Amino acid sequence: MKEPYTTILTIAGSDPSAGAGLQGDIKTAMVMGVYALTAVTAVTVQNSQSADAILPVSADLLEQQIDALASDITIDAVKIGMLPTAESIEAVRHCIDRHKLRNIVVDPIASPTLASARCGSSSAFDTLKKCLLPIADIITPNVHEAEMLLGATAGSRSATELAVLLCNEFGSRSALVKGGDCAGDSITDALYEARSGCQMLFFSHSIVSANTHGTGCALSTAIACGLARRRSLHQAAADAERTVHDLIRAGANFAFGKGGYGPLGTLSNLTSNKTNNCIP
């Protein structure tokens, strides 16, 4: 009997610079030893200098992609990133229900629904909160996105408080609120699991690097990979935090493009650095 691949399905946009989105998720899954299936939600135009355009894939085509994969291949976990329209969010929810997909990781940071809310369009934003957050095993916003989801005043709550409020407000099973966008040399991320009431803090020192494009995508994908490999939620989150920190450090000394905003390190960078004892 042949052993099946451990798989995740990443539902996200295409990033031609391969720092974030589907391309970044595939690289992260390789680091984690998991096979990444993909469903594209949008095609973007971006490089190290700017993100200039986005073309959403139709909700019908998105649904067909997921149906084709789920009807043929066992999916061990799902990472949900960029969903540009309310219709695409609803399509993903239909597929999750129809195929009884599990281990759902929702990354609101990767979703332009938050940006659309800033521009006055609340349809996708409200649909995200109604359709996907309640069925998520874990959601992974940073502090600013968590505040926006909750309508909280900026800086009024700690990461731990925000994680608890998110689960209570939207019914998510757990929340990991990242403090990496906050000022200072020390970073604190807070994990809260609603069922047990367990809280966990992850502390790390900020790494000076211009190559942090796709950090949020990498963390949510790494968590999905851990869940796919039957790790506990806390272990999956801890492994993901450590892996992303290592990837940032592995890519810190590389130059990328004219804009200088480059991707995290790759599997080869990580392996090379570990071989040279640069990463413990």
PDB file of C-alpha atoms in Angstrom:
ATOM      1  CA  MET A   1       0.000   0.000   0.000  1.00  0.00           C
ATOM      2  CA  LYS A   2       1.471   3.324  -1.053  1.00  0.00           C
ATOM      3  CA  GLU A   3       1.516   6.125   1.495  1.00  0.00           C
ATOM      4  CA  PRO A   4      -0.618   9.136   0.486  1.00  0.00           C
ATOM      5  CA  TYR A   5       0.712  12.664   0.440  1.00  0.00           C
ATOM      6  CA  THR A   6      -0.161  14.913   3.344  1.00  0.00           C
ATOM      7  CA  THR A   7      -1.885  17.822   1.632  1.00  0.00           C
ATOM      8  CA  ILE A   8      -3.201  21.300   2.163  1.00  0.00           C
ATOM      9  CA  LEU A   9      -5.431  23.277  -0.162  1.00  0.00           C
ATOM     10  CA  THR A  10      -4.442  26.931  -0.375  1.00  0.00           C
ATOM     11  CA  ILE A  11      -7.179  29.208  -1.700  1.00  0.00           C
ATOM     12  CA  ALA A  12      -5.521  32.502  -2.554  1.00  0.00           C
ATOM     13  CA  GLY A  13      -4.451  34.966  -5.214  1.00  0.00           C
ATOM     14  CA  SER A  14      -1.522  34.631  -7.589  1.00  0.00           C
ATOM     15  CA  ASP A  15       1.558  36.751  -6.833  1.00  0.00           C
ATOM     16  CA  PRO A  16       3.907  36.924  -9.854  1.00  0.00           C
ATOM     17  CA  SER A  17       6.793  37.979  -7.602  1.00  0.00           C
ATOM     18  CA  ALA A  18       6.223  34.703  -5.701  1.00  0.00           C
ATOM     19  CA  GLY A  19       6.655  36.273  -2.290  1.00  0.00           C
ATOM     20  CA  ALA A  20       3.070  35.873  -1.120  1.00  0.00           C
ATOM     21  CA  GLY A  21      -0.140  34.307  -2.393  1.00  0.00           C
ATOM     22  CA  LEU A  22      -0.250  30.868  -3.947  1.00  0.00           C
ATOM     23  CA  GLN A  23       3.397  30.882  -4.939  1.00  0.00           C
ATOM     24  CA  GLY A  24       4.551  31.797  -1.451  1.00  0.00           C
ATOM     25  CA  ASP A  25       2.223  29.198   0.057  1.00  0.00           C
ATOM     26  CA  ILE A  26       3.663  26.448  -2.140  1.00  0.00           C
ATOM     27  CA  LYS A  27       7.181  27.329  -0.973  1.00  0.00           C
ATOM     28  CA  THR A  28       6.127  27.334   2.673  1.00  0.00           C
ATOM     29  CA  ALA A  29       4.411  23.964   2.302  1.00  0.00           C
ATOM     30  CA  MET A  30       7.618  22.539   0.819  1.00  0.00           C
ATOM     31  CA  VAL A  31       9.548  23.722   3.877  1.00  0.00           C
ATOM     32  CA  MET A  32       6.959  22.015   6.090  1.00  0.00           C
ATOM     33  CA  GLY A  33       7.092  18.758   4.104  1.00  0.00           C
ATOM     34  CA  VAL A  34       3.498  19.021   2.880  1.00  0.00           C
ATOM     35  CA  TYR A  35       2.044  18.935  -0.652  1.00  0.00           C
ATOM     36  CA  ALA A  36       0.151  22.122  -1.604  1.00  0.00           C
ATOM     37  CA  LEU A  37      -2.917  21.993  -3.832  1.00  0.00           C
ATOM     38  CA  THR A  38      -4.034  25.402  -5.107  1.00  0.00           C
ATOM     39  CA  ALA A  39      -7.197  27.226  -6.111  1.00  0.00           C
ATOM     40  CA  VAL A  40      -6.603  30.679  -7.578  1.00  0.00           C
ATOM     41  CA  THR A  41      -8.977  33.453  -6.522  1.00  0.00           C
ATOM     42  CA  ALA A  42      -7.405  36.370  -8.381  1.00  0.00           C
ATOM     43  CA  VAL A  43      -4.533  37.332 -10.654  1.00  0.00           C
ATOM     44  CA  THR A  44      -2.474  40.261  -9.409  1.00  0.00           C
ATOM     45  CA  VAL A  45       0.126  42.591 -10.900  1.00  0.00           C
ATOM     46  CA  GLN A  46       2.872  43.289  -8.376  1.00  0.00           C
ATOM     47  CA  ASN A  47       6.625  43.347  -7.857  1.00  0.00           C
ATOM     48  CA  SER A  48       9.054  44.481  -5.173  1.00  0.00           C
ATOM     49  CA  GLN A  49       7.972  48.094  -5.657  1.00  0.00           C
ATOM     50  CA  SER A  50       4.184  48.053  -5.799  1.00  0.00           C
ATOM     51  CA  ALA A  51       0.933  46.153  -6.247  1.00  0.00           C
ATOM     52  CA  ASP A  52      -0.801  47.679  -9.251  1.00  0.00           C
ATOM     53  CA  ALA A  53      -3.784  45.571 -10.296  1.00  0.00           C
ATOM     54  CA  ILE A  54      -6.021  42.681  -9.337  1.00  0.00           C
ATOM     55  CA  LEU A  55      -8.359  40.651 -11.537  1.00  0.00           C
ATOM     56  CA  PRO A  56     -10.737  38.420  -9.545  1.00  0.00           C
ATOM     57  CA  VAL A  57     -11.509  34.935 -10.817  1.00  0.00           C
ATOM     58  CA  SER A  58     -15.246  34.342 -11.118  1.00  0.00           C
ATOM     59  CA  ALA A  59     -16.911  32.657  -8.157  1.00  0.00           C
ATOM     60  CA  ASP A  60     -18.107  29.867 -10.454  1.00  0.00           C
ATOM     61  CA  LEU A  61     -14.604  29.097 -11.713  1.00  0.00           C
ATOM     62  CA  LEU A  62     -13.233  29.207  -8.174  1.00  0.00           C
ATOM     63  CA  GLU A  63     -15.869  26.729  -7.053  1.00  0.00           C
ATOM     64  CA  GLN A  64     -15.070  24.437  -9.991  1.00  0.00           C
ATOM     65  CA  GLN A  65     -11.379  24.409  -9.042  1.00  0.00           C
ATOM     66  CA  ILE A  66     -12.101  23.390  -5.466  1.00  0.00           C
ATOM     67  CA  ASP A  67     -14.696  20.804  -6.506  1.00  0.00           C
ATOM     68  CA  ALA A  68     -12.252  19.229  -8.961  1.00  0.00           C
ATOM     69  CA  LEU A  69      -9.596  18.836  -6.279  1.00  0.00           C
ATOM     70  CA  ALA A  70     -11.838  17.784  -3.392  1.00  0.00           C
ATOM     71  CA  SER A  71     -13.642  15.145  -5.452  1.00  0.00           C
ATOM     72  CA  ASP A  72     -10.341  13.490  -6.364  1.00  0.00           C
ATOM     73  CA  ILE A  73      -7.736  14.108  -3.660  1.00  0.00           C
ATOM     74  CA  THR A  74      -7.888  13.903   0.123  1.00  0.00           C
ATOM     75  CA  ILE A  75      -7.428  17.395   1.557  1.00  0.00           C
ATOM     76  CA  ASP A  76      -5.992  17.390   5.077  1.00  0.00           C
ATOM     77  CA  ALA A  77      -6.241  21.126   5.775  1.00  0.00           C
ATOM     78  CA  VAL A  78      -7.323  24.352   4.079  1.00  0.00           C
ATOM     79  CA  LYS A  79      -5.618  27.743   4.129  1.00  0.00           C
ATOM     80  CA  ILE A  80      -7.811  30.646   2.952  1.00  0.00           C
ATOM     81  CA  GLY A  81      -6.137  33.860   1.858  1.00  0.00           C
ATOM     82  CA  MET A  82      -7.176  36.454  -0.686  1.00  0.00           C
ATOM     83  CA  LEU A  83     -10.900  36.412  -1.445  1.00  0.00           C
ATOM     84  CA  PRO A  84     -11.660  39.561  -3.438  1.00  0.00           C
ATOM     85  CA  THR A  85     -15.465  39.472  -3.569  1.00  0.00           C
ATOM     86  CA  ALA A  86     -18.452  38.480  -1.461  1.00  0.00           C
ATOM     87  CA  GLU A  87     -19.360  35.931  -4.143  1.00  0.00           C
ATOM     88  CA  SER A  88     -15.958  34.244  -3.917  1.00  0.00           C
ATOM     89  CA  ILE A  89     -16.276  34.025  -0.137  1.00  0.00           C
ATOM     90  CA  GLU A  90     -19.691  32.396  -0.457  1.00  0.00           C
ATOM     91  CA  ALA A  91     -18.350  29.973  -3.081  1.00  0.00           C
ATOM     92  CA  VAL A  92     -15.575  28.856  -0.743  1.00  0.00           C
ATOM     93  CA  ARG A  93     -18.045  28.341   2.092  1.00  0.00           C
ATOM     94  CA  HIS A  94     -20.280  26.220  -0.171  1.00  0.00           C
ATOM     95  CA  CYS A  95     -17.315  24.022  -1.101  1.00  0.00           C
ATOM     96  CA  ILE A  96     -16.208  23.601   2.509  1.00  0.00           C
ATOM     97  CA  ASP A  97     -19.702  22.481   3.475  1.00  0.00           C
ATOM     98  CA  ARG A  98     -20.233  20.271   0.430  1.00  0.00           C
ATOM     99  CA  HIS A  99     -16.949  18.392   0.761  1.00  0.00           C
ATOM    100  CA  LYS A 100     -16.831  18.491   4.569  1.00  0.00           C
ATOM    101  CA  LEU A 101     -13.374  20.045   4.525  1.00  0.00           C
ATOM    102  CA  ARG A 102     -11.650  20.387   7.878  1.00  0.00           C
ATOM    103  CA  ASN A 103      -8.734  22.138   9.577  1.00  0.00           C
ATOM    104  CA  ILE A 104      -9.730  25.532   8.204  1.00  0.00           C
ATOM    105  CA  VAL A 105      -7.197  28.363   8.568  1.00  0.00           C
ATOM    106  CA  VAL A 106      -8.438  31.839   7.614  1.00  0.00           C
ATOM    107  CA  ASP A 107      -5.907  34.626   7.078  1.00  0.00           C
ATOM    108  CA  PRO A 108      -7.828  37.928   7.000  1.00  0.00           C
ATOM    109  CA  ILE A 109      -4.560  39.812   6.445  1.00  0.00           C
ATOM    110  CA  ALA A 110      -4.224  38.308   2.995  1.00  0.00           C
ATOM    111  CA  SER A 111      -7.736  39.322   2.060  1.00  0.00           C
ATOM    112  CA  PRO A 112      -8.492  42.591   0.272  1.00  0.00           C
ATOM    113  CA  THR A 113     -11.922  42.466   1.870  1.00  0.00           C
ATOM    114  CA  LEU A 114     -10.295  44.470   4.626  1.00  0.00           C
ATOM    115  CA  ALA A 115      -8.968  46.986   2.139  1.00  0.00           C
ATOM    116  CA  SER A 116     -12.368  47.203   0.474  1.00  0.00           C
ATOM    117  CA  ALA A 117     -13.917  48.043   3.822  1.00  0.00           C
ATOM    118  CA  ARG A 118     -11.501  50.936   4.170  1.00  0.00           C
ATOM    119  CA  CYS A 119     -12.687  52.167   0.782  1.00  0.00           C
ATOM    120  CA  GLY A 120     -16.320  52.051   1.866  1.00  0.00           C
ATOM    121  CA  SER A 121     -17.366  48.698   0.350  1.00  0.00           C
ATOM    122  CA  SER A 122     -18.568  46.531   3.212  1.00  0.00           C
ATOM    123  CA  SER A 123     -20.155  43.651   1.273  1.00  0.00           C
ATOM    124  CA  ALA A 124     -17.133  41.343   1.133  1.00  0.00           C
ATOM    125  CA  PHE A 125     -16.026  42.410   4.604  1.00  0.00           C
ATOM    126  CA  ASP A 126     -19.390  41.508   6.137  1.00  0.00           C
ATOM    127  CA  THR A 127     -19.572  38.245   4.177  1.00  0.00           C
ATOM    128  CA  LEU A 128     -16.150  37.223   5.468  1.00  0.00           C
ATOM    129  CA  LYS A 129     -17.309  37.737   9.054  1.00  0.00           C
ATOM    130  CA  LYS A 130     -20.575  35.891   8.467  1.00  0.00           C
ATOM    131  CA  CYS A 131     -19.470  32.983   6.255  1.00  0.00           C
ATOM    132  CA  LEU A 132     -15.889  32.065   7.083  1.00  0.00           C
ATOM    133  CA  LEU A 133     -14.859  33.284  10.518  1.00  0.00           C
ATOM    134  CA  PRO A 134     -17.500  31.161  12.327  1.00  0.00           C
ATOM    135  CA  ILE A 135     -16.224  27.911  10.762  1.00  0.00           C
ATOM    136  CA  ALA A 136     -12.508  28.648  11.101  1.00  0.00           C
ATOM    137  CA  ASP A 137     -10.391  26.412  13.285  1.00  0.00           C
ATOM    138  CA  ILE A 138      -8.022  29.357  13.554  1.00  0.00           C
ATOM    139  CA  ILE A 139      -7.883  32.913  12.213  1.00  0.00           C
ATOM    140  CA  THR A 140      -4.581  34.782  11.962  1.00  0.00           C
ATOM    141  CA  PRO A 141      -4.972  38.578  11.788  1.00  0.00           C
ATOM    142  CA  ASN A 142      -2.391  41.057  13.008  1.00  0.00           C
ATOM    143  CA  VAL A 143      -3.330  43.589  15.675  1.00  0.00           C
ATOM    144  CA  HIS A 144      -4.512  46.189  13.162  1.00  0.00           C
ATOM    145  CA  GLU A 145      -6.726  43.765  11.245  1.00  0.00           C
ATOM    146  CA  ALA A 146      -8.113  42.360  14.488  1.00  0.00           C
ATOM    147  CA  GLU A 147      -9.047  45.874  15.568  1.00  0.00           C
ATOM    148  CA  MET A 148     -10.734  46.463  12.242  1.00  0.00           C
ATOM    149  CA  LEU A 149     -12.699  43.223  12.385  1.00  0.00           C
ATOM    150  CA  LEU A 150     -13.945  44.133  15.847  1.00  0.00           C
ATOM    151  CA  GLY A 151     -14.402  47.844  15.238  1.00  0.00           C
ATOM    152  CA  ALA A 152     -12.051  48.463  18.160  1.00  0.00           C
ATOM    153  CA  THR A 153     -10.131  51.673  18.757  1.00  0.00           C
ATOM    154  CA  ALA A 154      -6.513  51.402  17.612  1.00  0.00           C
ATOM    155  CA  GLY A 155      -4.170  50.561  20.459  1.00  0.00           C
ATOM    156  CA  SER A 156      -6.956  50.031  22.979  1.00  0.00           C
ATOM    157  CA  ARG A 157      -6.501  46.266  23.414  1.00  0.00           C
ATOM    158  CA  SER A 158      -3.627  43.838  23.804  1.00  0.00           C
ATOM    159  CA  ALA A 159      -3.107  41.013  21.319  1.00  0.00           C
ATOM    160  CA  THR A 160      -4.428  38.536  23.891  1.00  0.00           C
ATOM    161  CA  GLU A 161      -7.571  40.570  24.523  1.00  0.00           C
ATOM    162  CA  LEU A 162      -8.182  40.865  20.785  1.00  0.00           C
ATOM    163  CA  ALA A 163      -7.791  37.102  20.292  1.00  0.00           C
ATOM    164  CA  VAL A 164     -10.395  36.400  22.979  1.00  0.00           C
ATOM    165  CA  LEU A 165     -12.794  39.004  21.588  1.00  0.00           C
ATOM    166  CA  LEU A 166     -12.488  37.623  18.043  1.00  0.00           C
ATOM    167  CA  CYS A 167     -13.476  34.122  19.139  1.00  0.00           C
ATOM    168  CA  ASN A 168     -16.320  35.414  21.271  1.00  0.00           C
ATOM    169  CA  GLU A 169     -17.630  37.743  18.559  1.00  0.00           C
ATOM    170  CA  PHE A 170     -17.402  35.510  15.492  1.00  0.00           C
ATOM    171  CA  GLY A 171     -17.362  31.967  16.847  1.00  0.00           C
ATOM    172  CA  SER A 172     -13.923  31.029  15.522  1.00  0.00           C
ATOM    173  CA  ARG A 173     -12.444  28.083  17.397  1.00  0.00           C
ATOM    174  CA  SER A 174      -9.180  29.929  17.964  1.00  0.00           C
ATOM    175  CA  ALA A 175      -7.357  33.107  17.022  1.00  0.00           C
ATOM    176  CA  LEU A 176      -3.684  33.964  16.672  1.00  0.00           C
ATOM    177  CA  VAL A 177      -3.233  37.740  16.780  1.00  0.00           C
ATOM    178  CA  LYS A 178       0.153  38.886  15.565  1.00  0.00           C
ATOM    179  CA  GLY A 179       1.954  41.869  17.014  1.00  0.00           C
ATOM    180  CA  GLY A 180       4.657  41.955  14.340  1.00  0.00           C
ATOM    181  CA  ASP A 181       3.490  45.248  12.849  1.00  0.00           C
ATOM    182  CA  CYS A 182       3.813  47.070  16.166  1.00  0.00           C
ATOM    183  CA  ALA A 183       6.799  49.268  16.972  1.00  0.00           C
ATOM    184  CA  GLY A 184       9.681  47.920  19.040  1.00  0.00           C
ATOM    185  CA  ASP A 185      12.356  45.237  19.003  1.00  0.00           C
ATOM    186  CA  SER A 186      10.261  42.607  20.776  1.00  0.00           C
ATOM    187  CA  ILE A 187       7.278  40.916  19.110  1.00  0.00           C
ATOM    188  CA  THR A 188       4.473  39.190  20.966  1.00  0.00           C
ATOM    189  CA  ASP A 189       1.878  37.037  19.203  1.00  0.00           C
ATOM    190  CA  ALA A 190      -1.113  35.774  21.184  1.00  0.00           C
ATOM    191  CA  LEU A 191      -2.993  32.504  20.640  1.00  0.00           C
ATOM    192  CA  TYR A 192      -6.370  31.858  22.252  1.00  0.00           C
ATOM    193  CA  GLU A 193      -8.355  28.618  22.008  1.00  0.00           C
ATOM    194  CA  ALA A 194     -12.034  29.165  22.771  1.00  0.00           C
ATOM    195  CA  ARG A 195     -13.045  25.657  23.848  1.00  0.00           C
ATOM    196  CA  SER A 196     -10.352  25.209  26.482  1.00  0.00           C
ATOM    197  CA  GLY A 197      -9.855  28.881  27.288  1.00  0.00           C
ATOM    198  CA  CYS A 198      -6.138  28.244  26.891  1.00  0.00           C
ATOM    199  CA  GLN A 199      -3.894  31.193  26.036  1.00  0.00           C
ATOM    200  CA  MET A 200      -0.361  31.036  24.702  1.00  0.00           C
ATOM    201  CA  LEU A 201       2.104  33.843  23.998  1.00  0.00           C
ATOM    202  CA  PHE A 202       4.930  33.643  21.453  1.00  0.00           C
ATOM    203  CA  PHE A 203       7.847  36.003  22.046  1.00  0.00           C
ATOM    204  CA  SER A 204      10.522  36.821  19.475  1.00  0.00           C
ATOM    205  CA  HIS A 205      13.007  39.545  18.637  1.00  0.00           C
ATOM    206  CA  SER A 206      12.460  41.609  15.511  1.00  0.00           C
ATOM    207  CA  ILE A 207      14.833  40.790  12.641  1.00  0.00           C
ATOM    208  CA  VAL A 208      16.125  43.696  10.562  1.00  0.00           C
ATOM    209  CA  SER A 209      15.179  42.710   7.011  1.00  0.00           C
ATOM    210  CA  ALA A 210      13.541  44.288   3.977  1.00  0.00           C
ATOM    211  CA  ASN A 211      12.560  40.803   2.819  1.00  0.00           C
ATOM    212  CA  THR A 212       9.322  40.223   4.697  1.00  0.00           C
ATOM    213  CA  HIS A 213       6.858  40.070   1.795  1.00  0.00           C
ATOM    214  CA  GLY A 214       4.479  37.192   2.451  1.00  0.00           C
ATOM    215  CA  THR A 215       5.180  36.770   6.165  1.00  0.00           C
ATOM    216  CA  GLY A 216       1.492  36.559   7.068  1.00  0.00           C
ATOM    217  CA  CYS A 217       0.807  34.110   4.251  1.00  0.00           C
ATOM    218  CA  ALA A 218       3.701  31.928   5.375  1.00  0.00           C
ATOM    219  CA  LEU A 219       2.509  31.782   8.977  1.00  0.00           C
ATOM    220  CA  SER A 220      -1.069  30.789   8.147  1.00  0.00           C
ATOM    221  CA  THR A 221       0.129  28.224   5.611  1.00  0.00           C
ATOM    222  CA  ALA A 222       2.605  26.734   8.067  1.00  0.00           C
ATOM    223  CA  ILE A 223      -0.177  26.380  10.648  1.00  0.00           C
ATOM    224  CA  ALA A 224      -2.354  24.624   8.062  1.00  0.00           C
ATOM    225  CA  CYS A 225       0.535  22.264   7.333  1.00  0.00           C
ATOM    226  CA  GLY A 226       0.884  21.452  11.016  1.00  0.00           C
ATOM    227  CA  LEU A 227      -2.822  20.697  11.327  1.00  0.00           C
ATOM    228  CA  ALA A 228      -2.631  18.562   8.176  1.00  0.00           C
ATOM    229  CA  ARG A 229       0.109  16.547   9.861  1.00  0.00           C
ATOM    230  CA  ARG A 230      -2.186  16.019  12.865  1.00  0.00           C
ATOM    231  CA  ARG A 231      -0.334  18.318  15.201  1.00  0.00           C
ATOM    232  CA  SER A 232      -2.331  19.887  18.000  1.00  0.00           C
ATOM    233  CA  LEU A 233      -3.351  23.487  17.415  1.00  0.00           C
ATOM    234  CA  HIS A 234      -0.812  24.743  19.928  1.00  0.00           C
ATOM    235  CA  GLN A 235       1.988  22.645  18.439  1.00  0.00           C
ATOM    236  CA  ALA A 236       1.072  23.679  14.884  1.00  0.00           C
ATOM    237  CA  ALA A 237       1.137  27.341  15.885  1.00  0.00           C
ATOM    238  CA  ALA A 238       4.435  27.001  17.754  1.00  0.00           C
ATOM    239  CA  ASP A 239       6.082  25.171  14.833  1.00  0.00           C
ATOM    240  CA  ALA A 240       4.764  27.787  12.392  1.00  0.00           C
ATOM    241  CA  GLU A 241       6.036  30.696  14.495  1.00  0.00           C
ATOM    242  CA  ARG A 242       9.493  29.159  14.675  1.00  0.00           C
ATOM    243  CA  THR A 243       9.599  28.305  10.963  1.00  0.00           C
ATOM    244  CA  VAL A 244       8.574  31.783   9.805  1.00  0.00           C
ATOM    245  CA  HIS A 245      11.121  33.390  12.128  1.00  0.00           C
ATOM    246  CA  ASP A 246      13.802  31.149  10.623  1.00  0.00           C
ATOM    247  CA  LEU A 247      12.673  31.979   7.067  1.00  0.00           C
ATOM    248  CA  ILE A 248      12.848  35.719   7.745  1.00  0.00           C
ATOM    249  CA  ARG A 249      16.354  35.318   9.106  1.00  0.00           C
ATOM    250  CA  ALA A 250      17.388  33.070   6.198  1.00  0.00           C
ATOM    251  CA  GLY A 251      16.338  35.697   3.635  1.00  0.00           C
ATOM    252  CA  ALA A 252      17.564  38.819   5.419  1.00  0.00           C
ATOM    253  CA  ASN A 253      20.854  39.209   3.536  1.00  0.00           C
ATOM    254  CA  PHE A 254      19.523  38.797  -0.008  1.00  0.00           C
ATOM    255  CA  ALA A 255      18.808  41.585  -2.501  1.00  0.00           C
ATOM    256  CA  PHE A 256      15.552  41.447  -4.445  1.00  0.00           C
ATOM    257  CA  GLY A 257      14.339  43.813  -7.157  1.00  0.00           C
ATOM    258  CA  LYS A 258      14.592  47.584  -7.425  1.00  0.00           C
ATOM    259  CA  GLY A 259      12.087  48.194  -4.662  1.00  0.00           C
ATOM    260  CA  GLY A 260      13.930  46.051  -2.152  1.00  0.00           C
ATOM    261  CA  TYR A 261      10.758  44.588  -0.614  1.00  0.00           C
ATOM    262  CA  GLY A 262      11.587  40.955  -1.109  1.00  0.00           C
ATOM    263  CA  PRO A 263      10.327  37.519  -0.063  1.00  0.00           C
ATOM    264  CA  LEU A 264      11.302  35.354   2.860  1.00  0.00           C
ATOM    265  CA  GLY A 265      14.124  32.878   2.566  1.00  0.00           C
ATOM    266  CA  THR A 266      13.622  29.705   0.567  1.00  0.00           C
ATOM    267  CA  LEU A 267      14.044  26.059   1.491  1.00  0.00           C
ATOM    268  CA  SER A 268      17.587  26.090   0.068  1.00  0.00           C
ATOM    269  CA  ASN A 269      18.470  29.208   2.114  1.00  0.00           C
ATOM    270  CA  LEU A 270      17.067  27.598   5.239  1.00  0.00           C
ATOM    271  CA  THR A 271      18.903  24.318   4.665  1.00  0.00           C
ATOM    272  CA  SER A 272      22.166  26.126   3.905  1.00  0.00           C
ATOM    273  CA  ASN A 273      21.929  28.296   7.004  1.00  0.00           C
ATOM    274  CA  LYS A 274      21.148  25.318   9.226  1.00  0.00           C
ATOM    275  CA  THR A 275      24.124  23.463   7.755  1.00  0.00           C
ATOM    276  CA  ASN A 276      26.346  26.439   8.601  1.00  0.00           C
ATOM    277  CA  ASN A 277      24.862  26.629  12.109  1.00  0.00           C
ATOM    278  CA  CYS A 278      23.348  30.038  11.445  1.00  0.00           C
ATOM    279  CA  ILE A 279      19.957  28.803  12.579  1.00  0.00           C
ATOM    280  CA  PRO A 280      19.794  26.709  15.744  1.00  0.00           C
TER     281      PRO A 280
END
